[in-house]
């Protein structure tokens, strides 16, 4: 099928590329002409495992192309996916201006029947607003359908998540677009849930908020573990073997971050408030998440006492492994808080250092993870990159002025670290 994706961020670029990979002809649209130029030249604006290779493969095969013209994208395809940013506003609600602008642009370019699909994470009832906008601004007065198709992609695993989804959710206002949407997803061999648009929109916010709740729950359990001498990883393993609970998202850490969970949680609280319900449970999830960082910083302060002019090595800047995304990254927040205390930082991340340089200043960026500890008073693990598990611990111990490690991701075994001579502080153990 001929498809258009408007927006080439993490969701749009991955979605368009994977659609092309299964045989669809895809046009990816972005108003940022510099980004379009970069993609046409074979460059990548983001890091995501497997993505660069798949983009090059499908561009070469003629199934994937890029343009800065929305009109071109609308003309070439019957089904148009909206995958533009929906950033948070100061009050926790969502900025839908990008969605509104794209809806108007699509309406102005339409000359025949189109299916417009919201892929972006949006508040419930956004589909109705998109439909109203298109109807209002479509000069040709042609028929169209609006649908909701929320994404469930994890950054760092987005290609695998899209190619092998747990489920595909499609929300529609009528049955007319269902056959086409099912045809698009036929190669992905996953259950397709067809529902009304409001339910589809709510599924995404409800799912992300529940996952955030799981993370905050295990972080709260980690506090109890530290107070009793229990091991939060063993507790999580015992809980996770219960099929009703599952092990995923039960890893104690610095807390959740990134562009999805914090934003979607705030948005869902605000949506609920506007509908007359105070979602206090989710407010507590937010509070626990904020407190988790406070507790970790306190561990560092309690151990090192004064941070002014102390040199601290930090492993990790991205908000999670396998991505270069630093938006609302706990690792970045930790670096900034350490700097406020007067610490001097040496930092390393396998993929996120270039993006971090635009935000995190007056630090030393180190290309070799094994050199981060050189001359430092302590070493901090802030992101769960698998490579960090292969850190040369003996070199780190000798390189540090004092063998102190703060592990915000529980990558190492406490007994082994203590046997090597480290003063080792992790979470919930």
PDB file of N, CA and C in Angstrom, residues 1-5 15-27 58 61-65 81 162 180-188:
ATOM      1  N   UNK A   1       0.835  -1.190   0.000  1.00  0.00           N
ATOM      2  CA  UNK A   1       0.000   0.000   0.000  1.00  0.00           C
ATOM      3  C   UNK A   1       0.875   1.248   0.000  1.00  0.00           C
ATOM      4  N   UNK A   2       0.295   2.357  -0.417  1.00  0.00           N
ATOM      5  CA  UNK A   2       1.012   3.633  -0.410  1.00  0.00           C
ATOM      6  C   UNK A   2       0.639   4.394   0.861  1.00  0.00           C
ATOM      7  N   UNK A   3       1.672   4.667   1.683  1.00  0.00           N
ATOM      8  CA  UNK A   3       1.451   5.272   2.992  1.00  0.00           C
ATOM      9  C   UNK A   3       2.300   6.518   3.162  1.00  0.00           C
ATOM     10  N   UNK A   4       1.800   7.458   3.938  1.00  0.00           N
ATOM     11  CA  UNK A   4       2.566   8.647   4.299  1.00  0.00           C
ATOM     12  C   UNK A   4       2.658   8.741   5.812  1.00  0.00           C
ATOM     13  N   UNK A   5       3.846   9.058   6.306  1.00  0.00           N
ATOM     14  CA  UNK A   5       4.069   9.283   7.733  1.00  0.00           C
ATOM     15  C   UNK A   5       4.501  10.737   7.893  1.00  0.00           C
ATOM     16  N   UNK A  15       8.343   3.805  12.387  1.00  0.00           N
ATOM     17  CA  UNK A  15       7.117   3.287  11.795  1.00  0.00           C
ATOM     18  C   UNK A  15       7.205   3.253  10.274  1.00  0.00           C
ATOM     19  N   UNK A  16       7.628   4.363   9.693  1.00  0.00           N
ATOM     20  CA  UNK A  16       7.730   4.421   8.238  1.00  0.00           C
ATOM     21  C   UNK A  16       8.713   3.401   7.691  1.00  0.00           C
ATOM     22  N   UNK A  17       9.837   3.258   8.357  1.00  0.00           N
ATOM     23  CA  UNK A  17      10.863   2.323   7.889  1.00  0.00           C
ATOM     24  C   UNK A  17      10.375   0.885   7.975  1.00  0.00           C
ATOM     25  N   UNK A  18       9.717   0.542   9.071  1.00  0.00           N
ATOM     26  CA  UNK A  18       9.227  -0.828   9.231  1.00  0.00           C
ATOM     27  C   UNK A  18       8.071  -1.123   8.267  1.00  0.00           C
ATOM     28  N   UNK A  19       7.226  -0.139   8.014  1.00  0.00           N
ATOM     29  CA  UNK A  19       6.187  -0.329   7.001  1.00  0.00           C
ATOM     30  C   UNK A  19       6.824  -0.615   5.637  1.00  0.00           C
ATOM     31  N   UNK A  20       7.880   0.122   5.308  1.00  0.00           N
ATOM     32  CA  UNK A  20       8.580  -0.118   4.041  1.00  0.00           C
ATOM     33  C   UNK A  20       9.224  -1.498   4.029  1.00  0.00           C
ATOM     34  N   UNK A  21       9.756  -1.913   5.167  1.00  0.00           N
ATOM     35  CA  UNK A  21      10.440  -3.200   5.264  1.00  0.00           C
ATOM     36  C   UNK A  21       9.503  -4.371   4.930  1.00  0.00           C
ATOM     37  N   UNK A  22       8.210  -4.239   5.247  1.00  0.00           N
ATOM     38  CA  UNK A  22       7.280  -5.336   4.950  1.00  0.00           C
ATOM     39  C   UNK A  22       6.622  -5.180   3.589  1.00  0.00           C
ATOM     40  N   UNK A  23       7.051  -4.173   2.805  1.00  0.00           N
ATOM     41  CA  UNK A  23       6.612  -4.092   1.423  1.00  0.00           C
ATOM     42  C   UNK A  23       5.764  -2.901   1.037  1.00  0.00           C
ATOM     43  N   UNK A  24       5.370  -2.061   1.991  1.00  0.00           N
ATOM     44  CA  UNK A  24       4.588  -0.876   1.639  1.00  0.00           C
ATOM     45  C   UNK A  24       5.481   0.197   1.027  1.00  0.00           C
ATOM     46  N   UNK A  25       4.877   1.080   0.251  1.00  0.00           N
ATOM     47  CA  UNK A  25       5.596   2.217  -0.329  1.00  0.00           C
ATOM     48  C   UNK A  25       5.329   3.428   0.563  1.00  0.00           C
ATOM     49  N   UNK A  26       6.383   3.953   1.196  1.00  0.00           N
ATOM     50  CA  UNK A  26       6.215   4.928   2.271  1.00  0.00           C
ATOM     51  C   UNK A  26       6.913   6.251   1.953  1.00  0.00           C
ATOM     52  N   UNK A  27       6.171   7.334   2.163  1.00  0.00           N
ATOM     53  CA  UNK A  27       6.747   8.681   2.094  1.00  0.00           C
ATOM     54  C   UNK A  27       6.768   9.235   3.516  1.00  0.00           C
ATOM     55  N   UNK A  58      15.785   0.195   2.551  1.00  0.00           N
ATOM     56  CA  UNK A  58      14.497   0.471   1.926  1.00  0.00           C
ATOM     57  C   UNK A  58      14.514   1.698   1.030  1.00  0.00           C
ATOM     58  N   UNK A  61      15.847   0.270  -2.091  1.00  0.00           N
ATOM     59  CA  UNK A  61      14.847  -0.549  -2.782  1.00  0.00           C
ATOM     60  C   UNK A  61      13.716   0.277  -3.377  1.00  0.00           C
ATOM     61  N   UNK A  62      13.709   1.584  -3.081  1.00  0.00           N
ATOM     62  CA  UNK A  62      12.687   2.463  -3.631  1.00  0.00           C
ATOM     63  C   UNK A  62      11.365   2.441  -2.889  1.00  0.00           C
ATOM     64  N   UNK A  63      11.353   1.813  -1.704  1.00  0.00           N
ATOM     65  CA  UNK A  63      10.104   1.749  -0.934  1.00  0.00           C
ATOM     66  C   UNK A  63       9.984   2.866   0.099  1.00  0.00           C
ATOM     67  N   UNK A  64      11.075   3.602   0.345  1.00  0.00           N
ATOM     68  CA  UNK A  64      11.077   4.630   1.385  1.00  0.00           C
ATOM     69  C   UNK A  64      11.679   5.914   0.831  1.00  0.00           C
ATOM     70  N   UNK A  65      10.962   7.018   1.001  1.00  0.00           N
ATOM     71  CA  UNK A  65      11.456   8.311   0.526  1.00  0.00           C
ATOM     72  C   UNK A  65      11.120   9.391   1.545  1.00  0.00           C
ATOM     73  N   UNK A  81      -0.429   8.837   8.263  1.00  0.00           N
ATOM     74  CA  UNK A  81      -0.214   8.707   9.702  1.00  0.00           C
ATOM     75  C   UNK A  81       0.388  10.003  10.253  1.00  0.00           C
ATOM     76  N   UNK A 162       7.994  -2.912  16.844  1.00  0.00           N
ATOM     77  CA  UNK A 162       7.071  -2.667  15.738  1.00  0.00           C
ATOM     78  C   UNK A 162       6.944  -3.897  14.833  1.00  0.00           C
ATOM     79  N   UNK A 180      -8.638  -1.329   5.234  1.00  0.00           N
ATOM     80  CA  UNK A 180      -7.337  -0.792   4.813  1.00  0.00           C
ATOM     81  C   UNK A 180      -6.319  -0.861   5.947  1.00  0.00           C
ATOM     82  N   UNK A 181      -6.736  -0.532   7.163  1.00  0.00           N
ATOM     83  CA  UNK A 181      -5.819  -0.555   8.304  1.00  0.00           C
ATOM     84  C   UNK A 181      -5.384  -1.985   8.620  1.00  0.00           C
ATOM     85  N   UNK A 182      -6.300  -2.936   8.504  1.00  0.00           N
ATOM     86  CA  UNK A 182      -5.935  -4.342   8.701  1.00  0.00           C
ATOM     87  C   UNK A 182      -4.965  -4.810   7.619  1.00  0.00           C
ATOM     88  N   UNK A 183      -5.162  -4.341   6.415  1.00  0.00           N
ATOM     89  CA  UNK A 183      -4.261  -4.715   5.315  1.00  0.00           C
ATOM     90  C   UNK A 183      -2.851  -4.190   5.557  1.00  0.00           C
ATOM     91  N   UNK A 184      -2.738  -2.961   6.090  1.00  0.00           N
ATOM     92  CA  UNK A 184      -1.428  -2.389   6.401  1.00  0.00           C
ATOM     93  C   UNK A 184      -0.676  -3.270   7.388  1.00  0.00           C
ATOM     94  N   UNK A 185      -1.388  -3.757   8.395  1.00  0.00           N
ATOM     95  CA  UNK A 185      -0.744  -4.508   9.475  1.00  0.00           C
ATOM     96  C   UNK A 185      -0.741  -6.023   9.265  1.00  0.00           C
ATOM     97  N   UNK A 186      -1.291  -6.491   8.160  1.00  0.00           N
ATOM     98  CA  UNK A 186      -1.350  -7.936   7.909  1.00  0.00           C
ATOM     99  C   UNK A 186       0.016  -8.612   7.983  1.00  0.00           C
ATOM    100  N   UNK A 187       1.106  -8.008   7.462  1.00  0.00           N
ATOM    101  CA  UNK A 187       2.408  -8.693   7.514  1.00  0.00           C
ATOM    102  C   UNK A 187       2.983  -8.825   8.925  1.00  0.00           C
ATOM    103  N   UNK A 188       2.425  -8.137   9.922  1.00  0.00           N
ATOM    104  CA  UNK A 188       3.040  -8.124  11.250  1.00  0.00           C
ATOM    105  C   UNK A 188       2.549  -9.260  12.157  1.00  0.00           C
TER     106      UNK A 188
END
